[in-house]
Coordinates of C-alpha atoms in Angstrom, one line a residue:
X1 CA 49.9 56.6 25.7
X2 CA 52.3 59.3 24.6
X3 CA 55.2 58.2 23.5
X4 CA 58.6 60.7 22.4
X5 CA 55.6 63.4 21.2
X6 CA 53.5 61.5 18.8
X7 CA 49.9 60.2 19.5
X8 CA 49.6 55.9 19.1
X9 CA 45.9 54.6 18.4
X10 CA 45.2 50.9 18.4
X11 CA 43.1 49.8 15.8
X12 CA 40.2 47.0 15.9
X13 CA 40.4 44.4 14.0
X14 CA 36.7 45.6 12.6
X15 CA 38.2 48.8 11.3
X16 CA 41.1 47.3 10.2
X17 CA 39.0 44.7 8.1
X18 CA 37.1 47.6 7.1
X19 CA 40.0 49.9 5.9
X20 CA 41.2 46.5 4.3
X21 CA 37.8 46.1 2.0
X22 CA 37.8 49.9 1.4
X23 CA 41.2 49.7 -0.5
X24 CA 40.3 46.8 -2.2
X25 CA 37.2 48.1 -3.3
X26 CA 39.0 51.1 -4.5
X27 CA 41.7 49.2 -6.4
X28 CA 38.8 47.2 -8.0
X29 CA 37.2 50.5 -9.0
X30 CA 40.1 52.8 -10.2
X31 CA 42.6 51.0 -12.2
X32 CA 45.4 53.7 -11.7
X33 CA 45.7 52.5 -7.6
X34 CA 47.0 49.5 -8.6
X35 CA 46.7 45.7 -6.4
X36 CA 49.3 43.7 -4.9
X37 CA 50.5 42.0 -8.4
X38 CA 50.7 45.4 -9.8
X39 CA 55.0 45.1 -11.0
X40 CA 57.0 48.3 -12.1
X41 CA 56.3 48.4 -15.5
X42 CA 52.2 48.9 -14.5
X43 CA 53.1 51.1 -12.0
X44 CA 55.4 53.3 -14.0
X45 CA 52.6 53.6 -17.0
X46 CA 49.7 54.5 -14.4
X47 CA 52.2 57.3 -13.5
X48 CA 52.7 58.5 -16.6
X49 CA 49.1 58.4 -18.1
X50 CA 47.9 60.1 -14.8
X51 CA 50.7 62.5 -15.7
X52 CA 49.9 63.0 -19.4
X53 CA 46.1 63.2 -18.7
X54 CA 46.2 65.8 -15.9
X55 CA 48.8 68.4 -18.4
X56 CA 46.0 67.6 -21.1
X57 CA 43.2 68.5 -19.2
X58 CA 45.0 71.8 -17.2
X59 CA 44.8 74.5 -19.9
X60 CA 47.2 76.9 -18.3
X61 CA 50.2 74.0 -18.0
X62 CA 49.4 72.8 -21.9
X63 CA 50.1 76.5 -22.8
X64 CA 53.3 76.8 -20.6
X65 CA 54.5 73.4 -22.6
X66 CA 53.4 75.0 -25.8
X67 CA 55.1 77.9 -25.7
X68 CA 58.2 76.4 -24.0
X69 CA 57.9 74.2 -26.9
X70 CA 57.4 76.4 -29.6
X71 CA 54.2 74.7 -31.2
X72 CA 51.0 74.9 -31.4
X73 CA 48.1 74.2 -28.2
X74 CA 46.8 71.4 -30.2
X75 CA 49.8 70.0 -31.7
X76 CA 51.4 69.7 -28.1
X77 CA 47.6 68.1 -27.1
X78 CA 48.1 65.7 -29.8
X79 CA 51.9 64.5 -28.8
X80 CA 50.9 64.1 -25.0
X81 CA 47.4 62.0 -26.3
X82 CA 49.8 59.9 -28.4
X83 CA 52.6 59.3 -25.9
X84 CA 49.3 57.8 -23.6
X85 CA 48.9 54.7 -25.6
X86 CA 52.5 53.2 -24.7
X87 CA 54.1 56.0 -22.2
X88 CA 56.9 53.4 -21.0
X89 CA 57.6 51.9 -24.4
X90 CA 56.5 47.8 -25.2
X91 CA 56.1 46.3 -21.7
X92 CA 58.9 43.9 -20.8
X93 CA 58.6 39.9 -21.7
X94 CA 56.9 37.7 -18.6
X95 CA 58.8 34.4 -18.1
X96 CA 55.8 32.6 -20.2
X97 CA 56.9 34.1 -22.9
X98 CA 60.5 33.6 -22.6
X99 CA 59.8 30.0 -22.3
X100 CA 57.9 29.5 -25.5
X101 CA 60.4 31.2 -27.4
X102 CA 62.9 28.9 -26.2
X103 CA 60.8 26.1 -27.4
X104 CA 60.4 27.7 -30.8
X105 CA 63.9 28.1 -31.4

Protein backbone atom coordinates (compact mmCIF):
# COMPACT_ATOMS: atom_id res chain seq x y z
CA UNK A 1 0.00 0.00 0.00
CA UNK A 2 1.33 3.28 -1.08
CA UNK A 3 0.79 5.80 0.98
CA UNK A 4 1.73 9.97 0.36
CA UNK A 5 4.96 8.43 -1.87
CA UNK A 6 6.71 6.18 0.53
CA UNK A 7 6.75 2.35 0.49
CA UNK A 8 5.20 0.58 4.09
CA UNK A 9 6.43 -3.12 4.79
CA UNK A 10 4.94 -5.12 7.62
CA UNK A 11 7.28 -7.03 9.50
CA UNK A 12 6.85 -10.62 11.12
CA UNK A 13 7.14 -11.10 14.26
CA UNK A 14 10.08 -13.82 13.29
CA UNK A 15 12.13 -11.07 11.59
CA UNK A 16 11.39 -8.79 14.09
CA UNK A 17 12.64 -11.27 16.89
CA UNK A 18 15.37 -11.80 14.67
CA UNK A 19 16.49 -8.13 14.04
CA UNK A 20 15.86 -7.93 17.99
CA UNK A 21 18.69 -10.75 18.75
CA UNK A 22 20.90 -9.36 16.03
CA UNK A 23 21.26 -5.95 17.95
CA UNK A 24 21.67 -7.52 21.03
CA UNK A 25 24.21 -9.73 19.92
CA UNK A 26 25.99 -6.78 18.48
CA UNK A 27 25.78 -4.67 21.66
CA UNK A 28 27.10 -7.78 23.52
CA UNK A 29 30.02 -7.88 21.03
CA UNK A 30 31.08 -4.24 20.40
CA UNK A 31 31.14 -2.23 23.45
CA UNK A 32 30.99 1.21 21.56
CA UNK A 33 26.97 0.35 20.45
CA UNK A 34 25.97 0.68 23.64
CA UNK A 35 22.49 -1.36 25.51
CA UNK A 36 19.49 0.15 26.89
CA UNK A 37 21.25 1.24 30.43
CA UNK A 38 23.88 2.85 28.52
CA UNK A 39 23.30 6.89 30.27
CA UNK A 40 25.08 10.04 28.67
CA UNK A 41 28.09 9.99 30.31
CA UNK A 42 28.84 6.28 28.50
CA UNK A 43 27.49 7.45 25.48
CA UNK A 44 29.43 10.62 25.31
CA UNK A 45 32.94 8.68 26.07
CA UNK A 46 32.13 5.94 23.31
CA UNK A 47 31.87 9.08 21.03
CA UNK A 48 34.82 10.48 21.86
CA UNK A 49 37.25 7.37 21.98
CA UNK A 50 35.70 6.36 18.60
CA UNK A 51 36.55 9.93 17.70
CA UNK A 52 40.11 9.99 19.12
CA UNK A 53 40.94 6.41 17.76
CA UNK A 54 39.80 6.93 14.17
CA UNK A 55 42.18 10.64 13.99
CA UNK A 56 44.92 8.26 15.43
CA UNK A 57 44.76 5.69 13.08
CA UNK A 58 43.99 8.17 9.68
CA UNK A 59 47.54 9.38 8.94
CA UNK A 60 46.51 12.21 6.66
CA UNK A 61 43.90 13.91 9.41
CA UNK A 62 46.87 13.39 12.34
CA UNK A 63 49.04 15.54 9.95
CA UNK A 64 46.37 18.15 9.23
CA UNK A 65 46.09 18.40 13.32
CA UNK A 66 49.74 18.49 13.53
CA UNK A 67 50.44 21.09 11.48
CA UNK A 68 47.36 23.09 12.47
CA UNK A 69 48.80 22.57 15.72
CA UNK A 70 52.25 23.37 15.32
CA UNK A 71 53.84 20.09 16.86
CA UNK A 72 55.11 17.18 16.13
CA UNK A 73 53.12 13.81 14.35
CA UNK A 74 53.89 11.91 17.41
CA UNK A 75 53.56 14.49 20.00
CA UNK A 76 49.96 15.18 18.66
CA UNK A 77 49.63 10.95 18.64
CA UNK A 78 50.54 11.05 22.16
CA UNK A 79 47.93 13.91 23.41
CA UNK A 80 44.92 12.23 21.51
CA UNK A 81 46.17 8.44 23.15
CA UNK A 82 46.18 10.33 26.52
CA UNK A 83 42.93 12.23 26.24
CA UNK A 84 41.39 8.30 25.47
CA UNK A 85 41.81 7.20 29.00
CA UNK A 86 39.14 9.80 30.47
CA UNK A 87 37.82 11.78 27.26
CA UNK A 88 34.71 13.27 29.31
CA UNK A 89 36.61 13.95 32.44
CA UNK A 90 35.71 11.63 36.04
CA UNK A 91 32.31 10.20 35.31
CA UNK A 92 29.58 11.72 37.32
CA UNK A 93 28.52 10.17 41.00
CA UNK A 94 25.56 7.35 40.83
CA UNK A 95 23.00 7.84 43.69
CA UNK A 96 24.83 4.80 45.59
CA UNK A 97 27.48 6.79 46.03
CA UNK A 98 25.73 9.90 47.05
CA UNK A 99 24.11 7.91 49.75
CA UNK A 100 27.15 6.48 51.44
CA UNK A 101 28.67 9.78 51.55
CA UNK A 102 25.78 11.04 53.37
CA UNK A 103 26.20 8.38 55.82
CA UNK A 104 29.90 9.08 56.28
CA UNK A 105 29.39 12.55 57.02
Amino acid sequence: RRVRGEYYTIMSAASRDSLASQLEHLQMKYVGTGHADTNKFEWGVNIHRDSFSSYVGHAPILSYFAIAQNEAVGRVKFELLQKMLAPCGPPPATEAEDEEEEATE
